[in-house]
Amino acid sequence: MKDDDTNRLAGSTPLTGHIQRLLQRIRAYDRRRPAVWNGLLATFWVLFAVLDISSGGWRTVAVDPHVPEPLVLTMSVAFSAPLLWRRSRRPLAVLVFMAPFSLINVWTGAVVQAVFLQAIVVFNIAVRLPMRSLAWSGAIVITPLVIASGHFPKAWDRLFLPHLWAFAFAALLGIVVRTRKEYTEALVDRANRLELERDQQARLAAAAERTRIAREMHDIIGHNLSVITGLADGGAYAAAKSPERAAQALDAIGTTSRQALAELRRLLGVLRDHPAEADRTPQPTLDDMDALLAGVRRAGLPVRLHRRGTPPAEAPTAGRQLTVYRVVQEALTNTLKHGGIHPAFAAEVTLTYRATELEALITDNGTPCPEPVPLDGTGQGITGMRERASLYDGTLEAGPPAASGWQVRLRLPLEDSPS
């Protein structure tokens, strides 16, 4: 498609396309071999000056046609040969070198046309050097003309005005070229920065996605393994006295394992090369809370769910519901891991709807674990819960209540804050 468009545009404007391609090739060659182009340009003007002198054409515009030809040849070469260095680091020095010959040219009345080659040097100064250098070049070009105008008062217009217009044209053309060049460079720099920023954003997005997947895997694996561990311990305890209960525990272990495997497959499906083929089962919501607690009960931990307040007319966003679900899941997982399974142990989950926030309080009456979870939240599970809460400007508090046991309190705004 792109080639067809190029061919169509080239066919509609063949002459313009050929000229642009030719100019691009010349510029590319000039960048690779600047000395060759400079030499060709200087040689051309030297030959032109020699032919002009040998044919006597310079006398048609001279104020004094009787100027010796060797002097005219010297001046012509002095204006032509320095073009070799017009793009050097000091183009202003090239113009200074031409200035004495410019004064001799107009003072003698020869008025050789090679003097207009100063405009090429002025153009290069306007393109490459600061505006202050361009002002100095104007003074260098115009000063000899002013002096010569006093020497030939009747021909001052022929000596002064054409050179002034040539300088103005070369300076303005150089400024235009320089402005366009700087604009193009600014566009290229902006494109490069945008490309770099795009790559950085892609890397940040990939890192955030890896963090999200790691957090989901931690919640899924940690919770389900804790449930399986509790079921296995209960089954082993009941195997000797109640084989039926042991069989139920084994059946629950199989069900929980299959659920964990299905969730992991769904989560890892987004990492495949063809994400369209990945399982797109919705993430858990608050409606799945009963199923979560039922699995915890099967693991041997009695847990009750309380709902307080009036749910808002518009349900919380899917991300907020997933956050509440995972926090409750992680808190109960910690209870299973650290509190142990005992007939006296129990847990409660309280969901409280307020006008502007949703609060989830998870408490248990278990005993502290041998290696207590740090109160500052440096454990992996609590860190993950706090990261989830911070995504929606929520807060999470974890620690022992006044009595024995442990509690986790999540406060989550129902709407995004201005921050």
Short mmCIF file of C-alpha atoms in Angstrom, two decimals:
data_model
loop_
_atom_site.label_atom_id
_atom_site.label_comp_id
_atom_site.label_asym_id
_atom_site.label_seq_id
_atom_site.Cartn_x
_atom_site.Cartn_y
_atom_site.Cartn_z
CA MET A 1 0.00 0.00 0.00
CA LYS A 2 2.80 2.38 0.87
CA ASP A 3 4.65 1.61 -2.39
CA ASP A 4 1.47 2.16 -4.40
CA ASP A 5 0.96 5.57 -2.78
CA THR A 6 4.57 6.50 -3.51
CA ASN A 7 4.27 5.48 -7.13
CA ARG A 8 0.97 7.31 -7.50
CA LEU A 9 2.41 10.52 -6.05
CA ALA A 10 5.52 10.19 -8.17
CA GLY A 11 3.35 9.71 -11.26
CA SER A 12 1.25 12.80 -10.50
CA THR A 13 4.31 15.04 -10.04
CA PRO A 14 7.15 13.37 -11.95
CA LEU A 15 9.25 16.50 -12.37
CA THR A 16 9.06 17.44 -8.68
CA GLY A 17 9.88 13.90 -7.63
CA HIS A 18 12.92 13.72 -9.88
CA ILE A 19 14.19 17.09 -8.65
CA GLN A 20 13.76 16.10 -5.00
CA ARG A 21 15.57 12.81 -5.51
CA LEU A 22 18.38 14.58 -7.37
CA LEU A 23 18.76 17.16 -4.60
CA GLN A 24 18.80 14.42 -1.96
CA ARG A 25 21.56 12.62 -3.80
CA ILE A 26 23.58 15.83 -4.14
CA ARG A 27 23.19 16.60 -0.43
CA ALA A 28 24.17 13.06 0.52
CA TYR A 29 27.26 13.20 -1.67
CA ASP A 30 28.14 16.64 -0.32
CA ARG A 31 27.93 15.35 3.27
CA ARG A 32 30.19 12.43 2.42
CA ARG A 33 32.75 14.42 0.36
CA PRO A 34 32.48 18.16 1.11
CA ALA A 35 35.95 18.91 -0.28
CA VAL A 36 34.94 17.64 -3.74
CA TRP A 37 31.92 19.93 -3.95
CA ASN A 38 33.88 22.90 -2.64
CA GLY A 39 36.64 22.27 -5.19
CA LEU A 40 34.21 21.98 -8.08
CA LEU A 41 32.46 25.19 -7.10
CA ALA A 42 35.70 27.15 -6.71
CA THR A 43 37.14 25.77 -9.96
CA PHE A 44 33.98 26.66 -11.86
CA TRP A 45 34.08 30.30 -10.74
CA VAL A 46 37.82 30.61 -11.38
CA LEU A 47 37.34 29.37 -14.93
CA PHE A 48 34.37 31.67 -15.37
CA ALA A 49 36.46 34.63 -14.21
CA VAL A 50 39.30 33.74 -16.59
CA LEU A 51 36.90 33.43 -19.53
CA ASP A 52 35.24 36.71 -18.61
CA ILE A 53 38.60 38.49 -18.57
CA SER A 54 39.88 36.88 -21.79
CA SER A 55 36.71 37.83 -23.63
CA GLY A 56 36.70 41.34 -22.20
CA GLY A 57 33.17 41.01 -20.90
CA TRP A 58 34.04 42.69 -17.62
CA ARG A 59 34.50 46.01 -19.47
CA THR A 60 30.80 46.21 -20.34
CA VAL A 61 29.89 46.92 -16.69
CA ALA A 62 33.13 48.52 -15.50
CA VAL A 63 33.17 52.15 -14.40
CA ASP A 64 36.78 52.36 -15.69
CA PRO A 65 37.39 49.84 -18.52
CA HIS A 66 41.10 50.68 -18.62
CA VAL A 67 42.02 48.78 -15.43
CA PRO A 68 44.99 46.44 -16.16
CA GLU A 69 43.85 42.91 -16.88
CA PRO A 70 46.40 41.24 -14.56
CA LEU A 71 44.88 43.22 -11.69
CA VAL A 72 41.39 42.21 -12.79
CA LEU A 73 42.49 38.54 -12.97
CA THR A 74 44.04 38.75 -9.50
CA MET A 75 40.86 40.18 -8.03
CA SER A 76 38.68 37.55 -9.75
CA VAL A 77 40.83 34.71 -8.45
CA ALA A 78 40.86 36.30 -4.99
CA PHE A 79 37.04 36.19 -4.96
CA SER A 80 36.79 32.65 -6.39
CA ALA A 81 39.53 30.58 -4.78
CA PRO A 82 38.50 31.24 -1.12
CA LEU A 83 35.21 29.42 -1.81
CA LEU A 84 37.19 26.29 -0.97
CA TRP A 85 37.04 27.32 2.70
CA ARG A 86 33.62 28.97 2.85
CA ARG A 87 32.29 26.10 5.02
CA SER A 88 35.33 25.92 7.27
CA ARG A 89 35.21 26.69 10.98
CA ARG A 90 35.95 30.36 10.22
CA PRO A 91 33.86 31.51 7.22
CA LEU A 92 34.02 35.06 8.55
CA ALA A 93 37.80 34.99 8.05
CA VAL A 94 37.21 34.11 4.37
CA LEU A 95 35.06 37.23 4.03
CA VAL A 96 37.73 39.33 5.74
CA PHE A 97 40.26 38.01 3.22
CA MET A 98 38.00 39.17 0.37
CA ALA A 99 37.40 42.62 1.85
CA PRO A 100 40.65 44.33 0.61
CA PHE A 101 40.10 43.03 -2.93
CA SER A 102 36.50 44.25 -2.75
CA LEU A 103 37.78 47.73 -1.89
CA ILE A 104 40.34 47.62 -4.75
CA ASN A 105 37.63 46.38 -7.10
CA VAL A 106 35.28 49.29 -6.55
CA TRP A 107 38.04 51.88 -5.99
CA THR A 108 39.62 51.15 -9.37
CA GLY A 109 36.24 51.02 -11.11
CA ALA A 110 36.80 47.53 -12.50
CA VAL A 111 33.62 46.21 -10.85
CA VAL A 112 34.32 42.55 -11.69
CA GLN A 113 31.23 40.39 -11.26
CA ALA A 114 33.17 37.86 -9.19
CA VAL A 115 32.70 40.19 -6.24
CA PHE A 116 29.16 38.83 -5.95
CA LEU A 117 30.69 35.54 -4.81
CA GLN A 118 30.83 37.17 -1.39
CA ALA A 119 27.11 36.42 -1.21
CA ILE A 120 27.90 32.68 -1.11
CA VAL A 121 30.12 33.21 1.93
CA VAL A 122 27.45 35.43 3.53
CA PHE A 123 24.90 32.65 2.97
CA ASN A 124 27.11 30.14 4.79
CA ILE A 125 27.64 32.59 7.66
CA ALA A 126 23.86 33.10 7.99
CA VAL A 127 23.29 29.33 8.03
CA ARG A 128 26.02 28.36 10.48
CA LEU A 129 27.07 31.30 12.68
CA PRO A 130 25.20 33.50 15.18
CA MET A 131 23.38 36.63 14.07
CA ARG A 132 26.19 38.74 15.51
CA SER A 133 28.57 37.24 12.94
CA LEU A 134 26.05 38.02 10.20
CA ALA A 135 26.03 41.68 11.31
CA TRP A 136 29.83 41.76 11.16
CA SER A 137 29.74 40.26 7.67
CA GLY A 138 27.36 43.03 6.60
CA ALA A 139 29.82 45.64 7.83
CA ILE A 140 32.70 43.91 5.99
CA VAL A 141 30.76 43.84 2.70
CA ILE A 142 29.24 47.32 2.82
CA THR A 143 32.20 49.35 4.12
CA PRO A 144 34.25 49.14 0.86
CA LEU A 145 31.13 50.08 -1.10
CA VAL A 146 30.56 53.19 0.97
CA ILE A 147 34.20 54.23 0.52
CA ALA A 148 34.08 53.66 -3.24
CA SER A 149 30.82 55.55 -3.58
CA GLY A 150 32.65 58.67 -2.45
CA HIS A 151 35.34 58.05 -5.05
CA PHE A 152 32.78 57.67 -7.90
CA PRO A 153 29.85 59.85 -6.80
CA LYS A 154 28.15 59.69 -10.19
CA ALA A 155 28.18 55.89 -10.24
CA TRP A 156 27.36 55.25 -6.61
CA ASP A 157 24.09 53.52 -7.47
CA ARG A 158 25.89 51.01 -9.72
CA LEU A 159 28.50 50.37 -7.05
CA PHE A 160 26.35 50.31 -3.93
CA LEU A 161 22.77 49.16 -4.60
CA PRO A 162 23.38 45.85 -6.47
CA HIS A 163 25.84 44.65 -3.82
CA LEU A 164 23.51 45.70 -1.03
CA TRP A 165 20.63 43.78 -2.56
CA ALA A 166 22.87 40.72 -3.10
CA PHE A 167 23.91 40.78 0.55
CA ALA A 168 20.32 41.16 1.76
CA PHE A 169 19.11 38.30 -0.46
CA ALA A 170 21.94 35.96 0.63
CA ALA A 171 21.42 36.81 4.32
CA LEU A 172 17.64 36.29 4.21
CA LEU A 173 18.01 33.04 2.25
CA GLY A 174 20.54 31.78 4.80
CA ILE A 175 18.22 32.71 7.68
CA VAL A 176 15.32 30.86 6.03
CA VAL A 177 17.44 27.76 5.42
CA ARG A 178 18.78 27.88 8.97
CA THR A 179 15.32 28.27 10.45
CA ARG A 180 13.99 25.34 8.45
CA LYS A 181 17.01 23.24 9.38
CA GLU A 182 16.58 24.00 13.09
CA TYR A 183 12.86 23.28 12.83
CA THR A 184 13.55 19.94 11.16
CA GLU A 185 16.14 19.06 13.80
CA ALA A 186 13.66 20.00 16.52
CA LEU A 187 11.05 17.70 14.94
CA VAL A 188 13.57 14.88 14.70
CA ASP A 189 14.63 15.41 18.32
CA ARG A 190 11.00 15.48 19.42
CA ALA A 191 10.31 12.28 17.49
CA ASN A 192 13.33 10.62 19.11
CA ARG A 193 12.24 11.74 22.57
CA LEU A 194 8.69 10.55 21.95
CA GLU A 195 10.02 7.20 20.76
CA LEU A 196 12.20 6.96 23.87
CA GLU A 197 9.28 7.94 26.08
CA ARG A 198 7.10 5.35 24.33
CA ASP A 199 9.71 2.66 24.99
CA GLN A 200 9.96 3.74 28.62
CA GLN A 201 6.19 3.67 28.99
CA ALA A 202 6.14 0.20 27.45
CA ARG A 203 8.79 -0.99 29.90
CA LEU A 204 6.89 0.54 32.83
CA ALA A 205 3.66 -1.05 31.64
CA ALA A 206 5.41 -4.41 31.32
CA ALA A 207 6.86 -4.07 34.81
CA ALA A 208 3.45 -3.13 36.21
CA GLU A 209 1.87 -6.09 34.45
CA ARG A 210 4.53 -8.44 35.82
CA THR A 211 3.89 -7.07 39.30
CA ARG A 212 0.14 -7.56 38.87
CA ILE A 213 0.58 -11.13 37.65
CA ALA A 214 2.97 -11.90 40.50
CA ARG A 215 0.47 -10.49 42.99
CA GLU A 216 -2.38 -12.53 41.50
CA MET A 217 -0.28 -15.69 41.51
CA HIS A 218 0.73 -15.08 45.12
CA ASP A 219 -2.91 -14.71 46.14
CA ILE A 220 -4.13 -17.71 44.15
CA ILE A 221 -1.34 -20.12 45.06
CA GLY A 222 -1.02 -18.98 48.67
CA HIS A 223 -4.74 -19.21 49.39
CA ASN A 224 -5.36 -22.51 47.68
CA LEU A 225 -2.28 -24.16 49.15
CA SER A 226 -3.35 -23.02 52.61
CA VAL A 227 -6.80 -24.48 52.03
CA ILE A 228 -5.28 -27.74 50.75
CA THR A 229 -2.94 -27.88 53.75
CA GLY A 230 -5.84 -27.41 56.14
CA LEU A 231 -7.88 -30.08 54.39
CA ALA A 232 -4.94 -32.49 54.43
CA ASP A 233 -4.33 -31.93 58.15
CA GLY A 234 -8.01 -32.39 58.90
CA GLY A 235 -8.21 -35.50 56.73
CA ALA A 236 -5.21 -37.03 58.44
CA TYR A 237 -6.74 -36.26 61.86
CA ALA A 238 -10.08 -37.77 60.86
CA ALA A 239 -8.70 -40.80 59.00
CA ALA A 240 -8.46 -42.97 62.13
CA LYS A 241 -11.86 -42.11 63.64
CA SER A 242 -14.04 -41.15 60.68
CA PRO A 243 -13.02 -42.53 57.28
CA GLU A 244 -16.01 -40.79 55.69
CA ARG A 245 -14.75 -37.36 56.82
CA ALA A 246 -11.28 -38.23 55.50
CA ALA A 247 -12.78 -39.10 52.10
CA GLN A 248 -14.66 -35.80 52.11
CA ALA A 249 -11.41 -34.00 52.85
CA LEU A 250 -9.66 -35.75 49.98
CA ASP A 251 -12.51 -34.86 47.64
CA ALA A 252 -12.30 -31.22 48.76
CA ILE A 253 -8.54 -31.26 48.17
CA GLY A 254 -9.10 -32.45 44.60
CA THR A 255 -11.76 -29.78 43.99
CA THR A 256 -9.58 -27.01 45.40
CA SER A 257 -6.56 -28.18 43.40
CA ARG A 258 -8.54 -28.18 40.16
CA GLN A 259 -9.86 -24.69 40.90
CA ALA A 260 -6.34 -23.42 41.60
CA LEU A 261 -5.04 -25.01 38.41
CA ALA A 262 -7.85 -23.45 36.37
CA GLU A 263 -7.16 -20.01 37.83
CA LEU A 264 -3.43 -20.32 37.12
CA ARG A 265 -4.11 -21.38 33.53
CA ARG A 266 -6.42 -18.43 33.05
CA LEU A 267 -3.84 -16.03 34.51
CA LEU A 268 -0.92 -17.41 32.53
CA GLY A 269 -2.98 -17.42 29.36
CA VAL A 270 -2.43 -13.67 28.98
CA LEU A 271 1.31 -14.32 28.64
CA ARG A 272 0.93 -16.42 25.51
CA ASP A 273 1.91 -15.22 22.06
CA HIS A 274 -1.73 -15.18 21.01
CA PRO A 275 -3.68 -13.44 23.79
CA ALA A 276 -6.91 -13.78 21.80
CA GLU A 277 -6.85 -17.49 22.62
CA ALA A 278 -6.48 -16.92 26.38
CA ASP A 279 -9.32 -17.76 28.72
CA ARG A 280 -11.27 -14.58 29.45
CA THR A 281 -13.08 -15.70 32.60
CA PRO A 282 -14.03 -12.59 34.64
CA GLN A 283 -12.01 -11.75 37.72
CA PRO A 284 -13.64 -12.48 41.10
CA THR A 285 -16.10 -9.90 42.46
CA LEU A 286 -17.99 -9.39 45.70
CA ASP A 287 -20.63 -11.82 44.44
CA ASP A 288 -18.00 -14.59 44.68
CA MET A 289 -17.36 -13.91 48.36
CA ASP A 290 -19.69 -16.71 49.50
CA ALA A 291 -17.83 -19.25 47.35
CA LEU A 292 -14.50 -18.06 48.79
CA LEU A 293 -15.70 -18.45 52.36
CA ALA A 294 -17.18 -21.86 51.59
CA GLY A 295 -13.74 -23.07 50.52
CA VAL A 296 -12.22 -21.72 53.72
CA ARG A 297 -14.87 -23.51 55.77
CA ARG A 298 -14.08 -26.77 53.98
CA ALA A 299 -10.45 -26.28 55.03
CA GLY A 300 -11.61 -26.36 58.67
CA LEU A 301 -11.80 -22.66 59.57
CA PRO A 302 -15.28 -21.50 60.58
CA VAL A 303 -15.90 -18.07 59.07
CA ARG A 304 -18.97 -15.85 59.08
CA LEU A 305 -19.85 -13.04 56.70
CA HIS A 306 -21.70 -9.88 57.79
CA ARG A 307 -22.92 -7.15 55.46
CA ARG A 308 -23.80 -3.77 56.91
CA GLY A 309 -25.08 -0.62 55.36
CA THR A 310 -26.84 -0.16 52.04
CA PRO A 311 -24.88 -0.99 48.87
CA PRO A 312 -24.77 1.95 46.45
CA ALA A 313 -27.09 2.01 43.44
CA GLU A 314 -24.08 1.71 41.17
CA ALA A 315 -21.88 -1.21 42.11
CA PRO A 316 -18.18 -0.52 42.84
CA THR A 317 -15.86 -0.85 39.90
CA ALA A 318 -14.51 -4.28 39.00
CA GLY A 319 -11.04 -3.28 40.18
CA ARG A 320 -12.33 -2.26 43.62
CA GLN A 321 -14.34 -5.45 43.98
CA LEU A 322 -11.29 -7.52 43.03
CA THR A 323 -9.22 -5.61 45.61
CA VAL A 324 -11.71 -6.36 48.40
CA TYR A 325 -11.92 -10.00 47.32
CA ARG A 326 -8.14 -10.48 47.27
CA VAL A 327 -7.63 -8.72 50.61
CA VAL A 328 -10.23 -10.96 52.26
CA GLN A 329 -8.66 -13.99 50.57
CA GLU A 330 -5.14 -13.07 51.71
CA ALA A 331 -6.25 -12.28 55.27
CA LEU A 332 -8.01 -15.65 55.62
CA THR A 333 -5.02 -17.36 54.05
CA ASN A 334 -2.79 -15.84 56.71
CA THR A 335 -5.22 -17.10 59.36
CA LEU A 336 -5.00 -20.62 57.95
CA LYS A 337 -1.20 -20.48 57.79
CA HIS A 338 -0.45 -18.83 61.12
CA GLY A 339 -3.48 -19.50 63.30
CA GLY A 340 -3.68 -23.22 62.68
CA ILE A 341 -6.82 -25.38 62.57
CA HIS A 342 -8.56 -25.78 65.90
CA PRO A 343 -12.26 -26.24 66.78
CA ALA A 344 -12.14 -23.07 68.88
CA PHE A 345 -10.69 -20.91 66.15
CA ALA A 346 -13.02 -18.83 64.00
CA ALA A 347 -12.95 -15.81 61.73
CA GLU A 348 -15.37 -13.10 60.73
CA VAL A 349 -15.62 -10.94 57.62
CA THR A 350 -17.61 -7.72 57.86
CA LEU A 351 -18.38 -5.65 54.76
CA THR A 352 -19.64 -2.18 55.64
CA TYR A 353 -21.04 0.18 53.01
CA ARG A 354 -20.84 3.88 53.79
CA ALA A 355 -21.69 6.95 51.72
CA THR A 356 -18.23 7.36 50.25
CA GLU A 357 -16.31 4.19 51.10
CA LEU A 358 -16.43 0.45 51.49
CA GLU A 359 -14.82 -1.09 54.56
CA ALA A 360 -13.77 -4.73 54.89
CA LEU A 361 -12.86 -5.97 58.39
CA ILE A 362 -11.40 -9.47 58.74
CA THR A 363 -10.83 -10.70 62.29
CA ASP A 364 -9.90 -14.03 63.86
CA ASN A 365 -9.28 -15.33 67.36
CA GLY A 366 -6.28 -17.48 66.47
CA THR A 367 -3.06 -17.55 68.43
CA PRO A 368 0.00 -15.66 67.21
CA CYS A 369 2.25 -17.68 64.90
CA PRO A 370 5.76 -18.75 66.02
CA GLU A 371 7.20 -16.18 63.63
CA PRO A 372 4.79 -13.28 63.88
CA VAL A 373 3.99 -11.22 60.82
CA PRO A 374 5.80 -7.88 61.14
CA LEU A 375 3.56 -5.10 62.37
CA ASP A 376 5.06 -2.67 59.85
CA GLY A 377 3.71 -4.74 56.97
CA THR A 378 7.01 -5.93 55.60
CA GLY A 379 5.58 -9.41 54.97
CA GLN A 380 4.88 -10.26 51.33
CA GLY A 381 1.16 -10.81 51.89
CA ILE A 382 0.50 -7.57 53.76
CA THR A 383 2.66 -5.66 51.30
CA GLY A 384 0.57 -7.00 48.45
CA MET A 385 -2.65 -6.04 50.22
CA ARG A 386 -1.41 -2.50 50.81
CA GLU A 387 -0.32 -2.20 47.19
CA ARG A 388 -3.79 -3.20 46.07
CA ALA A 389 -5.40 -0.69 48.41
CA SER A 390 -3.11 2.14 47.29
CA LEU A 391 -4.19 1.64 43.67
CA TYR A 392 -7.56 3.15 44.61
CA ASP A 393 -6.38 5.60 47.29
CA GLY A 394 -7.43 3.15 49.99
CA THR A 395 -5.82 2.35 53.33
CA LEU A 396 -5.06 -0.96 55.00
CA GLU A 397 -4.31 -1.63 58.66
CA ALA A 398 -3.10 -5.00 59.94
CA GLY A 399 -2.24 -6.02 63.46
CA PRO A 400 -3.52 -7.64 66.64
CA PRO A 401 -6.69 -6.12 68.13
CA ALA A 402 -7.14 -5.41 71.80
CA ALA A 403 -7.97 -9.07 72.43
CA SER A 404 -6.17 -12.09 71.06
CA GLY A 405 -6.09 -12.89 67.38
CA TRP A 406 -5.49 -10.74 64.32
CA GLN A 407 -7.42 -8.26 62.24
CA VAL A 408 -7.11 -6.60 58.84
CA ARG A 409 -9.09 -3.45 58.08
CA LEU A 410 -9.44 -2.18 54.49
CA ARG A 411 -11.01 1.18 53.70
CA LEU A 412 -11.59 1.77 50.00
CA PRO A 413 -13.16 4.95 48.51
CA LEU A 414 -16.06 4.20 46.19
CA GLU A 415 -14.99 6.95 43.77
CA ASP A 416 -11.65 8.19 42.53
CA SER A 417 -10.26 11.11 44.53
CA PRO A 418 -8.83 14.25 42.78
CA SER A 419 -5.33 12.98 43.64
#
